[in-house]
PDB file of C-alpha atoms and ligand atoms in Angstrom:
ATOM      1  CA  MET U   1       0.349  39.415  26.374  1.00  0.00           C
ATOM      2  CA  LEU U   2       1.573  38.313  22.627  1.00  0.00           C
ATOM      3  CA  THR U   3       4.663  36.718  22.835  1.00  0.00           C
ATOM      4  CA  ASN U   4       7.171  35.812  20.237  1.00  0.00           C
ATOM      5  CA  PHE U   5       7.035  31.625  19.128  1.00  0.00           C
ATOM      6  CA  LYS U   6      10.977  31.138  18.992  1.00  0.00           C
ATOM      7  CA  GLU U   7      11.366  31.757  22.707  1.00  0.00           C
ATOM      8  CA  MET U   8       8.396  29.731  23.939  1.00  0.00           C
ATOM      9  CA  LEU U   9       9.508  27.192  22.209  1.00  0.00           C
ATOM     10  CA  TRP U  10      13.299  27.652  23.544  1.00  0.00           C
ATOM     11  CA  ASP U  11      12.110  28.183  27.083  1.00  0.00           C
ATOM     12  CA  ALA U  12      10.023  24.946  26.624  1.00  0.00           C
ATOM     13  CA  TYR U  13      12.836  23.034  25.116  1.00  0.00           C
ATOM     14  CA  LYS U  14      15.671  24.018  27.534  1.00  0.00           C
ATOM     15  CA  GLY U  15      12.966  22.774  30.887  1.00  0.00           C
ATOM     16  CA  HIS U  16      11.873  20.008  29.539  1.00  0.00           C
ATOM     17  CA  TYR U  17       8.274  20.675  29.040  1.00  0.00           C
ATOM     18  CA  ALA U  18       6.555  20.549  25.808  1.00  0.00           C
ATOM     19  CA  VAL U  19       3.190  24.261  24.659  1.00  0.00           C
ATOM     20  CA  GLY U  20      -0.036  22.908  23.791  1.00  0.00           C
ATOM     21  CA  SER U  21      -1.192  24.720  20.463  1.00  0.00           C
ATOM     22  CA  PHE U  22      -4.794  24.096  20.072  1.00  0.00           C
ATOM     23  CA  ASN U  23      -6.680  24.930  17.241  1.00  0.00           C
ATOM     24  CA  ALA U  24      -9.843  27.770  17.671  1.00  0.00           C
ATOM     25  CA  TYR U  25     -11.916  29.560  14.906  1.00  0.00           C
ATOM     26  CA  SER U  26     -14.172  30.943  16.855  1.00  0.00           C
ATOM     27  CA  TYR U  27     -14.819  33.265  20.427  1.00  0.00           C
ATOM     28  CA  ASP U  28     -16.032  30.347  22.493  1.00  0.00           C
ATOM     29  CA  THR U  29     -12.724  27.997  21.214  1.00  0.00           C
ATOM     30  CA  PHE U  30      -9.815  30.851  21.748  1.00  0.00           C
ATOM     31  CA  LYS U  31     -11.796  30.817  24.632  1.00  0.00           C
ATOM     32  CA  GLY U  32     -12.141  28.281  26.124  1.00  0.00           C
ATOM     33  CA  ILE U  33      -8.491  27.315  25.131  1.00  0.00           C
ATOM     34  CA  ILE U  34      -7.000  30.706  26.994  1.00  0.00           C
ATOM     35  CA  GLU U  35      -9.420  29.819  30.308  1.00  0.00           C
ATOM     36  CA  ALA U  36      -7.718  26.159  30.958  1.00  0.00           C
ATOM     37  CA  ASN U  37      -3.841  27.814  30.410  1.00  0.00           C
ATOM     38  CA  ARG U  38      -4.679  30.748  32.686  1.00  0.00           C
ATOM     39  CA  LYS U  39      -6.509  28.220  35.554  1.00  0.00           C
ATOM     40  CA  ALA U  40      -3.449  26.198  34.500  1.00  0.00           C
ATOM     41  CA  GLY U  41      -1.476  28.694  36.479  1.00  0.00           C
ATOM     42  CA  ASN U  42      -1.109  31.306  33.251  1.00  0.00           C
ATOM     43  CA  ARG U  43       0.691  28.082  30.795  1.00  0.00           C
ATOM     44  CA  PRO U  44       2.318  29.575  27.725  1.00  0.00           C
ATOM     45  CA  THR U  45      -0.122  29.083  25.201  1.00  0.00           C
ATOM     46  CA  ILE U  46      -0.253  28.472  21.048  1.00  0.00           C
ATOM     47  CA  ALA U  47      -3.973  29.589  20.457  1.00  0.00           C
ATOM     48  CA  ALA U  48      -3.438  27.970  16.553  1.00  0.00           C
ATOM     49  CA  PHE U  49      -5.618  28.994  13.856  1.00  0.00           C
ATOM     50  CA  GLY U  50      -5.713  26.592  10.726  1.00  0.00           C
ATOM     51  CA  ALA U  51      -5.628  28.526   7.166  1.00  0.00           C
ATOM     52  CA  LYS U  52      -8.706  26.221   6.492  1.00  0.00           C
ATOM     53  CA  TYR U  53     -10.915  28.292   8.931  1.00  0.00           C
ATOM     54  CA  LEU U  54     -10.890  31.345   6.722  1.00  0.00           C
ATOM     55  CA  SER U  55     -14.375  30.556   5.574  1.00  0.00           C
ATOM     56  CA  ASN U  56     -15.268  30.765   9.841  1.00  0.00           C
ATOM     57  CA  MET U  57     -12.919  34.026  10.832  1.00  0.00           C
ATOM     58  CA  SER U  58     -10.936  36.594   8.600  1.00  0.00           C
ATOM     59  CA  LEU U  59      -6.866  36.871   9.957  1.00  0.00           C
ATOM     60  CA  ASP U  60      -7.553  39.983  11.372  1.00  0.00           C
ATOM     61  CA  ASP U  61     -10.550  38.885  13.425  1.00  0.00           C
ATOM     62  CA  ALA U  62      -8.530  35.977  14.480  1.00  0.00           C
ATOM     63  CA  PHE U  63      -5.737  38.245  15.802  1.00  0.00           C
ATOM     64  CA  ALA U  64      -8.500  41.079  17.078  1.00  0.00           C
ATOM     65  CA  MET U  65     -10.327  38.472  19.255  1.00  0.00           C
ATOM     66  CA  VAL U  66      -6.880  37.165  20.734  1.00  0.00           C
ATOM     67  CA  GLU U  67      -5.556  40.113  21.415  1.00  0.00           C
ATOM     68  CA  SER U  68      -8.831  41.302  22.848  1.00  0.00           C
ATOM     69  CA  ILE U  69      -9.159  37.840  25.465  1.00  0.00           C
ATOM     70  CA  GLY U  70      -5.072  37.601  26.220  1.00  0.00           C
ATOM     71  CA  LYS U  71      -5.579  40.879  27.999  1.00  0.00           C
ATOM     72  CA  SER U  72      -8.773  39.353  30.398  1.00  0.00           C
ATOM     73  CA  ALA U  73      -4.506  36.611  31.200  1.00  0.00           C
ATOM     74  CA  PRO U  74      -1.727  39.913  31.547  1.00  0.00           C
ATOM     75  CA  ASP U  75       0.703  37.660  32.843  1.00  0.00           C
ATOM     76  CA  MET U  76      -0.299  34.654  30.329  1.00  0.00           C
ATOM     77  CA  GLN U  77       2.143  34.523  27.317  1.00  0.00           C
ATOM     78  CA  ILE U  78      -0.270  33.955  24.417  1.00  0.00           C
ATOM     79  CA  CYS U  79       1.386  33.421  20.317  1.00  0.00           C
ATOM     80  CA  LEU U  80      -1.295  33.173  17.867  1.00  0.00           C
ATOM     81  CA  HIS U  81      -0.022  31.223  15.484  1.00  0.00           C
ATOM     82  CA  LEU U  82      -1.120  30.291  11.775  1.00  0.00           C
ATOM     83  CA  ASP U  83      -1.060  26.125  11.562  1.00  0.00           C
ATOM     84  CA  HIS U  84      -0.894  24.122   8.464  1.00  0.00           C
ATOM     85  CA  CYS U  85      -0.757  27.000   5.154  1.00  0.00           C
ATOM     86  CA  LYS U  86       0.812  25.889   1.878  1.00  0.00           C
ATOM     87  CA  ASP U  87      -0.139  29.338  -0.042  1.00  0.00           C
ATOM     88  CA  PHE U  88       2.384  32.109   0.410  1.00  0.00           C
ATOM     89  CA  ASP U  89      -0.127  35.574   0.151  1.00  0.00           C
ATOM     90  CA  ILE U  90      -2.134  33.935   2.779  1.00  0.00           C
ATOM     91  CA  ILE U  91       1.169  33.618   5.263  1.00  0.00           C
ATOM     92  CA  CYS U  92       2.134  36.740   4.041  1.00  0.00           C
ATOM     93  CA  GLN U  93      -1.044  38.624   5.232  1.00  0.00           C
ATOM     94  CA  ALA U  94      -0.881  36.348   8.703  1.00  0.00           C
ATOM     95  CA  ILE U  95       2.481  38.496   8.753  1.00  0.00           C
ATOM     96  CA  ARG U  96       0.782  41.526   8.572  1.00  0.00           C
ATOM     97  CA  ALA U  97      -2.780  41.073  10.682  1.00  0.00           C
ATOM     98  CA  GLY U  98       0.194  39.815  13.466  1.00  0.00           C
ATOM     99  CA  PHE U  99       0.374  36.922  13.406  1.00  0.00           C
ATOM    100  CA  GLY U 100       3.771  35.785  15.887  1.00  0.00           C
ATOM    101  CA  SER U 101       4.423  32.429  13.679  1.00  0.00           C
ATOM    102  CA  VAL U 102       3.009  31.137  10.472  1.00  0.00           C
ATOM    103  CA  MET U 103       3.179  27.256   9.732  1.00  0.00           C
ATOM    104  CA  TYR U 104       4.926  26.763   5.961  1.00  0.00           C
ATOM    105  CA  ASP U 105       3.576  22.914   4.780  1.00  0.00           C
ATOM    106  CA  GLY U 106       5.182  21.747   1.809  1.00  0.00           C
ATOM    107  CA  SER U 107       5.459  18.288   3.551  1.00  0.00           C
ATOM    108  CA  ALA U 108       3.608  16.342   0.566  1.00  0.00           C
ATOM    109  CA  LEU U 109       6.094  18.777  -1.812  1.00  0.00           C
ATOM    110  CA  PRO U 110       9.787  17.005  -2.616  1.00  0.00           C
ATOM    111  CA  PHE U 111      12.113  17.763  -0.481  1.00  0.00           C
ATOM    112  CA  GLU U 112      14.013  20.279  -2.498  1.00  0.00           C
ATOM    113  CA  GLU U 113      11.375  22.032  -2.946  1.00  0.00           C
ATOM    114  CA  ASN U 114       9.809  22.057   0.424  1.00  0.00           C
ATOM    115  CA  LEU U 115      13.582  22.926   1.116  1.00  0.00           C
ATOM    116  CA  LYS U 116      13.609  26.553  -1.415  1.00  0.00           C
ATOM    117  CA  ASN U 117       9.804  27.622  -0.250  1.00  0.00           C
ATOM    118  CA  THR U 118      10.452  27.073   3.177  1.00  0.00           C
ATOM    119  CA  ALA U 119      13.437  29.469   3.355  1.00  0.00           C
ATOM    120  CA  ARG U 120      11.693  31.315   1.404  1.00  0.00           C
ATOM    121  CA  VAL U 121       8.976  31.842   3.962  1.00  0.00           C
ATOM    122  CA  CYS U 122      11.626  32.227   6.557  1.00  0.00           C
ATOM    123  CA  GLU U 123      13.017  35.569   4.911  1.00  0.00           C
ATOM    124  CA  ILE U 124       9.994  37.536   5.081  1.00  0.00           C
ATOM    125  CA  ALA U 125       8.045  36.270   7.739  1.00  0.00           C
ATOM    126  CA  HIS U 126      11.645  36.760  10.151  1.00  0.00           C
ATOM    127  CA  ALA U 127      12.308  40.152   8.182  1.00  0.00           C
ATOM    128  CA  CYS U 128       8.902  41.131  10.138  1.00  0.00           C
ATOM    129  CA  GLY U 129       9.725  39.277  13.819  1.00  0.00           C
ATOM    130  CA  VAL U 130       7.765  36.364  13.226  1.00  0.00           C
ATOM    131  CA  SER U 131       9.177  33.145  13.371  1.00  0.00           C
ATOM    132  CA  VAL U 132       8.406  30.238  11.425  1.00  0.00           C
ATOM    133  CA  GLU U 133       7.044  26.444  11.586  1.00  0.00           C
ATOM    134  CA  ALA U 134       7.882  23.581   8.662  1.00  0.00           C
ATOM    135  CA  GLU U 135       7.551  20.301   8.315  1.00  0.00           C
ATOM    136  CA  LEU U 136       9.389  17.129   6.969  1.00  0.00           C
ATOM    137  CA  GLY U 137       7.881  13.598   6.702  1.00  0.00           C
ATOM    138  CA  SER U 138       3.875  12.533   5.869  1.00  0.00           C
ATOM    139  CA  LEU U 139       1.535  12.021   8.457  1.00  0.00           C
ATOM    140  CA  ALA U 140      -1.415   9.805   7.517  1.00  0.00           C
ATOM    141  CA  ALA U 141      -5.219  10.462   8.155  1.00  0.00           C
ATOM    142  CA  GLY U 142      -7.401   8.669  11.699  1.00  0.00           C
ATOM    143  CA  GLN U 143     -11.235   8.626  12.020  1.00  0.00           C
ATOM    144  CA  TYR U 144     -12.556  12.519  11.809  1.00  0.00           C
ATOM    145  CA  SER U 145      -9.129  13.460  10.364  1.00  0.00           C
ATOM    146  CA  HIS U 146      -9.652  18.264   9.746  1.00  0.00           C
ATOM    147  CA  GLU U 147      -6.125  17.429   8.207  1.00  0.00           C
ATOM    148  CA  GLY U 148      -5.245  16.083   4.819  1.00  0.00           C
ATOM    149  CA  GLU U 149      -6.966  12.997   3.506  1.00  0.00           C
ATOM    150  CA  ALA U 150      -7.279   9.114   4.012  1.00  0.00           C
ATOM    151  CA  THR U 151      -5.508   8.619   1.769  1.00  0.00           C
ATOM    152  CA  ASP U 152      -1.900  10.564   2.959  1.00  0.00           C
ATOM    153  CA  GLU U 153       0.614   7.597   3.755  1.00  0.00           C
ATOM    154  CA  GLU U 154       2.463   7.953   6.580  1.00  0.00           C
ATOM    155  CA  ILE U 155       6.698   8.828   5.602  1.00  0.00           C
ATOM    156  CA  TYR U 156       8.910   9.054   8.746  1.00  0.00           C
ATOM    157  CA  THR U 157      11.326  12.267   9.018  1.00  0.00           C
ATOM    158  CA  ASP U 158      14.455  11.706   7.605  1.00  0.00           C
ATOM    159  CA  PRO U 159      16.910  12.507  10.532  1.00  0.00           C
ATOM    160  CA  GLU U 160      19.836  13.822   8.177  1.00  0.00           C
ATOM    161  CA  LYS U 161      17.796  15.449   6.123  1.00  0.00           C
ATOM    162  CA  ALA U 162      16.301  16.913   8.680  1.00  0.00           C
ATOM    163  CA  ALA U 163      19.260  18.415   9.436  1.00  0.00           C
ATOM    164  CA  GLU U 164      20.074  19.637   6.276  1.00  0.00           C
ATOM    165  CA  PHE U 165      16.212  21.181   6.143  1.00  0.00           C
ATOM    166  CA  ILE U 166      16.902  23.218   9.203  1.00  0.00           C
ATOM    167  CA  ALA U 167      20.349  24.446   8.363  1.00  0.00           C
ATOM    168  CA  SER U 168      19.369  25.463   5.080  1.00  0.00           C
ATOM    169  CA  THR U 169      16.505  27.515   5.682  1.00  0.00           C
ATOM    170  CA  GLY U 170      16.999  28.819   8.737  1.00  0.00           C
ATOM    171  CA  VAL U 171      13.462  27.885   9.947  1.00  0.00           C
ATOM    172  CA  ASP U 172      12.758  27.949  14.332  1.00  0.00           C
ATOM    173  CA  ALA U 173      10.887  24.568  14.665  1.00  0.00           C
ATOM    174  CA  LEU U 174       9.984  21.559  13.125  1.00  0.00           C
ATOM    175  CA  ALA U 175       7.194  19.782  12.865  1.00  0.00           C
ATOM    176  CA  VAL U 176       7.955  15.940  12.511  1.00  0.00           C
ATOM    177  CA  SER U 177       6.500  12.408  11.610  1.00  0.00           C
ATOM    178  CA  VAL U 178       7.332   9.969  13.941  1.00  0.00           C
ATOM    179  CA  GLY U 179       3.935   7.264  14.064  1.00  0.00           C
ATOM    180  CA  THR U 180       0.988  10.094  14.941  1.00  0.00           C
ATOM    181  CA  VAL U 181      -1.999  11.093  12.915  1.00  0.00           C
ATOM    182  CA  HIS U 182      -3.821  13.423  12.479  1.00  0.00           C
ATOM    183  CA  GLY U 183      -7.391  12.637  13.506  1.00  0.00           C
ATOM    184  CA  LEU U 184      -8.386   9.391  16.255  1.00  0.00           C
ATOM    185  CA  TYR U 185      -6.836   6.926  16.648  1.00  0.00           C
ATOM    186  CA  LYS U 186      -8.417   3.392  15.586  1.00  0.00           C
ATOM    187  CA  GLY U 187      -5.818   1.353  17.384  1.00  0.00           C
ATOM    188  CA  THR U 188      -3.115   2.092  20.306  1.00  0.00           C
ATOM    189  CA  PRO U 189      -0.578   4.490  18.572  1.00  0.00           C
ATOM    190  CA  LYS U 190       2.644   3.454  17.928  1.00  0.00           C
ATOM    191  CA  VAL U 191       4.802   6.463  18.343  1.00  0.00           C
ATOM    192  CA  ARG U 192       8.698   6.038  16.897  1.00  0.00           C
ATOM    193  CA  VAL U 193      10.017   7.645  20.210  1.00  0.00           C
ATOM    194  CA  ASP U 194      13.825   5.558  18.488  1.00  0.00           C
ATOM    195  CA  ILE U 195      13.162   7.909  15.411  1.00  0.00           C
ATOM    196  CA  LEU U 196      12.248  10.752  17.365  1.00  0.00           C
ATOM    197  CA  GLN U 197      15.399  10.336  19.111  1.00  0.00           C
ATOM    198  CA  LYS U 198      17.674  10.766  15.692  1.00  0.00           C
ATOM    199  CA  ILE U 199      15.632  13.007  15.187  1.00  0.00           C
ATOM    200  CA  ASN U 200      15.953  15.688  18.360  1.00  0.00           C
ATOM    201  CA  GLU U 201      20.232  14.477  18.526  1.00  0.00           C
ATOM    202  CA  ALA U 202      20.579  15.876  14.711  1.00  0.00           C
ATOM    203  CA  ALA U 203      17.954  18.708  14.568  1.00  0.00           C
ATOM    204  CA  LYS U 204      18.871  20.929  17.604  1.00  0.00           C
ATOM    205  CA  ILE U 205      15.949  22.953  17.327  1.00  0.00           C
ATOM    206  CA  PRO U 206      12.556  22.476  19.686  1.00  0.00           C
ATOM    207  CA  LEU U 207      10.720  19.546  17.032  1.00  0.00           C
ATOM    208  CA  VAL U 208       6.581  20.393  16.777  1.00  0.00           C
ATOM    209  CA  LEU U 209       4.664  16.828  17.562  1.00  0.00           C
ATOM    210  CA  HIS U 210       1.266  16.937  15.188  1.00  0.00           C
ATOM    211  CA  GLY U 211      -1.716  14.709  15.727  1.00  0.00           C
ATOM    212  CA  GLY U 212      -1.648  15.292  19.628  1.00  0.00           C
ATOM    213  CA  SER U 213      -5.325  13.839  20.348  1.00  0.00           C
ATOM    214  CA  GLY U 214      -5.420  10.351  22.299  1.00  0.00           C
ATOM    215  CA  ILE U 215      -1.786  10.604  22.618  1.00  0.00           C
ATOM    216  CA  PRO U 216      -1.247   8.603  26.124  1.00  0.00           C
ATOM    217  CA  GLU U 217       0.422  10.348  28.733  1.00  0.00           C
ATOM    218  CA  ASP U 218       3.271   8.493  28.936  1.00  0.00           C
ATOM    219  CA  ILE U 219       3.915   8.392  25.478  1.00  0.00           C
ATOM    220  CA  ILE U 220       4.178  12.293  25.658  1.00  0.00           C
ATOM    221  CA  SER U 221       6.369  12.540  28.543  1.00  0.00           C
ATOM    222  CA  SER U 222       8.894  10.144  26.072  1.00  0.00           C
ATOM    223  CA  CYS U 223       8.690  13.012  23.381  1.00  0.00           C
ATOM    224  CA  ILE U 224       9.306  15.791  25.336  1.00  0.00           C
ATOM    225  CA  LYS U 225      12.178  14.169  26.667  1.00  0.00           C
ATOM    226  CA  ASN U 226      12.965  13.714  23.210  1.00  0.00           C
ATOM    227  CA  GLY U 227      12.997  17.213  21.899  1.00  0.00           C
ATOM    228  CA  ILE U 228       9.087  18.327  21.456  1.00  0.00           C
ATOM    229  CA  THR U 229       7.725  21.105  22.342  1.00  0.00           C
ATOM    230  CA  LYS U 230       4.741  22.360  20.669  1.00  0.00           C
ATOM    231  CA  ILE U 231       2.497  19.341  20.214  1.00  0.00           C
ATOM    232  CA  ASN U 232      -1.170  19.907  18.431  1.00  0.00           C
ATOM    233  CA  VAL U 233      -4.253  19.039  19.409  1.00  0.00           C
ATOM    234  CA  ASN U 234      -7.787  19.835  17.498  1.00  0.00           C
ATOM    235  CA  THR U 235      -9.986  16.890  16.646  1.00  0.00           C
ATOM    236  CA  GLU U 236     -10.147  15.555  20.342  1.00  0.00           C
ATOM    237  CA  ILE U 237     -11.891  19.008  21.440  1.00  0.00           C
ATOM    238  CA  SER U 238     -14.203  19.044  18.216  1.00  0.00           C
ATOM    239  CA  VAL U 239     -15.228  15.199  18.900  1.00  0.00           C
ATOM    240  CA  PHE U 240     -15.639  15.779  22.763  1.00  0.00           C
ATOM    241  CA  ALA U 241     -17.950  19.538  22.035  1.00  0.00           C
ATOM    242  CA  GLY U 242     -19.327  17.689  18.888  1.00  0.00           C
ATOM    243  CA  ASN U 243     -20.965  15.218  20.870  1.00  0.00           C
ATOM    244  CA  LYS U 244     -21.486  16.427  24.319  1.00  0.00           C
ATOM    245  CA  LEU U 245     -23.642  19.132  21.860  1.00  0.00           C
ATOM    246  CA  LYS U 246     -25.866  15.957  20.802  1.00  0.00           C
ATOM    247  CA  GLU U 247     -26.284  14.992  24.356  1.00  0.00           C
ATOM    248  CA  ARG U 248     -27.303  17.850  25.436  1.00  0.00           C
ATOM    249  CA  LEU U 249     -29.717  18.239  22.630  1.00  0.00           C
ATOM    250  CA  MET U 250     -31.130  14.263  23.110  1.00  0.00           C
ATOM    251  CA  ALA U 251     -31.939  15.257  26.684  1.00  0.00           C
ATOM    252  CA  ALA U 252     -33.070  18.380  26.338  1.00  0.00           C
ATOM    253  CA  ASP U 253     -37.507  18.589  26.522  1.00  0.00           C
ATOM    254  CA  LYS U 254     -36.897  21.996  24.345  1.00  0.00           C
ATOM    255  CA  ILE U 255     -33.985  23.555  22.432  1.00  0.00           C
ATOM    256  CA  PRO U 256     -31.828  25.396  25.016  1.00  0.00           C
ATOM    257  CA  HIS U 257     -30.761  29.194  23.601  1.00  0.00           C
ATOM    258  CA  LEU U 258     -27.960  29.737  21.132  1.00  0.00           C
ATOM    259  CA  SER U 259     -25.860  31.650  24.060  1.00  0.00           C
ATOM    260  CA  VAL U 260     -26.576  28.660  26.419  1.00  0.00           C
ATOM    261  CA  LEU U 261     -24.695  26.237  23.945  1.00  0.00           C
ATOM    262  CA  ALA U 262     -21.874  28.313  22.844  1.00  0.00           C
ATOM    263  CA  LEU U 263     -21.248  28.751  26.644  1.00  0.00           C
ATOM    264  CA  ASP U 264     -21.774  25.355  26.886  1.00  0.00           C
ATOM    265  CA  GLN U 265     -18.816  24.967  24.458  1.00  0.00           C
ATOM    266  CA  GLN U 266     -16.951  26.343  25.502  1.00  0.00           C
ATOM    267  CA  LYS U 267     -16.715  24.719  28.680  1.00  0.00           C
ATOM    268  CA  ASP U 268     -16.340  21.208  26.389  1.00  0.00           C
ATOM    269  CA  VAL U 269     -13.330  23.242  24.563  1.00  0.00           C
ATOM    270  CA  GLU U 270     -12.233  24.125  27.985  1.00  0.00           C
ATOM    271  CA  GLU U 271     -12.299  20.350  29.646  1.00  0.00           C
ATOM    272  CA  VAL U 272      -9.951  18.805  26.749  1.00  0.00           C
ATOM    273  CA  VAL U 273      -7.105  22.043  26.970  1.00  0.00           C
ATOM    274  CA  SER U 274      -7.178  21.540  30.703  1.00  0.00           C
ATOM    275  CA  LYS U 275      -6.940  17.287  30.414  1.00  0.00           C
ATOM    276  CA  TYR U 276      -3.805  18.072  27.599  1.00  0.00           C
ATOM    277  CA  ILE U 277      -2.144  20.703  29.642  1.00  0.00           C
ATOM    278  CA  SER U 278      -1.763  18.652  32.810  1.00  0.00           C
ATOM    279  CA  PHE U 279       0.095  16.358  29.912  1.00  0.00           C
ATOM    280  CA  PHE U 280       2.493  18.581  29.240  1.00  0.00           C
ATOM    281  CA  GLY U 281       4.331  20.049  32.126  1.00  0.00           C
ATOM    282  CA  ALA U 282       8.320  19.069  32.973  1.00  0.00           C
ATOM    283  CA  THR U 283       9.352  16.132  32.625  1.00  0.00           C
ATOM    284  CA  ASP U 284      12.441  16.192  35.120  1.00  0.00           C
TER     285      ASP U 284
HETATM  286  P1  LIG Z 301      -5.260  15.991  15.895  1.00  0.00           P
HETATM  287  O1  LIG Z 301      -5.975  15.722  15.011  1.00  0.00           O
HETATM  288  O2  LIG Z 301      -4.437  14.629  16.450  1.00  0.00           O
HETATM  289  O3  LIG Z 301      -6.006  17.142  16.982  1.00  0.00           O
HETATM  290  O4  LIG Z 301      -4.096  16.687  15.578  1.00  0.00           O
HETATM  291  C1  LIG Z 301      -3.917  18.353  15.545  1.00  0.00           C
HETATM  292  C2  LIG Z 301      -3.043  19.027  14.706  1.00  0.00           C
HETATM  293  O5  LIG Z 301      -1.490  18.274  14.153  1.00  0.00           O
HETATM  294  C3  LIG Z 301      -2.983  20.415  13.941  1.00  0.00           C
HETATM  295  O6  LIG Z 301      -1.704  21.068  12.499  1.00  0.00           O
END
């Protein structure tokens, strides 16, 4: 069942758990995500389609696919979310296509410009019943990152600015920068739960953790205790499935049929998603 993003995240906020937001760009990635959440007892699910995947699939096709696959899991709340988008026209197209939420990413812009653009997106999206996520602060890029650039500088979210931003824009969820990176970590992740705690006290709305790949379970749990209600995972799914594909091809006497490889990939996606959703449950 397609569901409202805002309600999903407020339920998580009150229930002290997080909803997994997993990136999808093909039938197999959508299906793997939904199957993992179905097997975990119909966990609320966010299928995230990044604006950068528009060459893989149109927004209308992504919506049609989630709507159709979702019918196989009628008891699961599913939200189709537009991930990282700077382009106003694409945001409007996603709203028209039926997406439940959109992320306007103005994090690279000066504060006032990010605020002004986010407020404009909120005005339009909310009039159409669509929720909005925005980002304040900036994440660095780790290994195999598919978001941002290796040169991206880490800028922590300022708690006071976060409160001002939320009050002025009416945004439904705020992505914060507290030490996670997009991509895989070269060493141990250094997540600043102390900063997150201050942001949570000031923000008082559901917070989003980008850069979920590779974050250990205990840190995820501390983040959830401090207001994180949506956790994004993309890179680890791709790296895991890519490595498995390489192993299979190296071990095969003859190249398997593409339909077999596609099914295997669906199972690989399911395996990584299952691991993360087991970390995202209630923390009390
Ligand atoms: P990872 O690169 O850690 O998977 O993060 C993905 C993400 O935040 C997508 O928005």
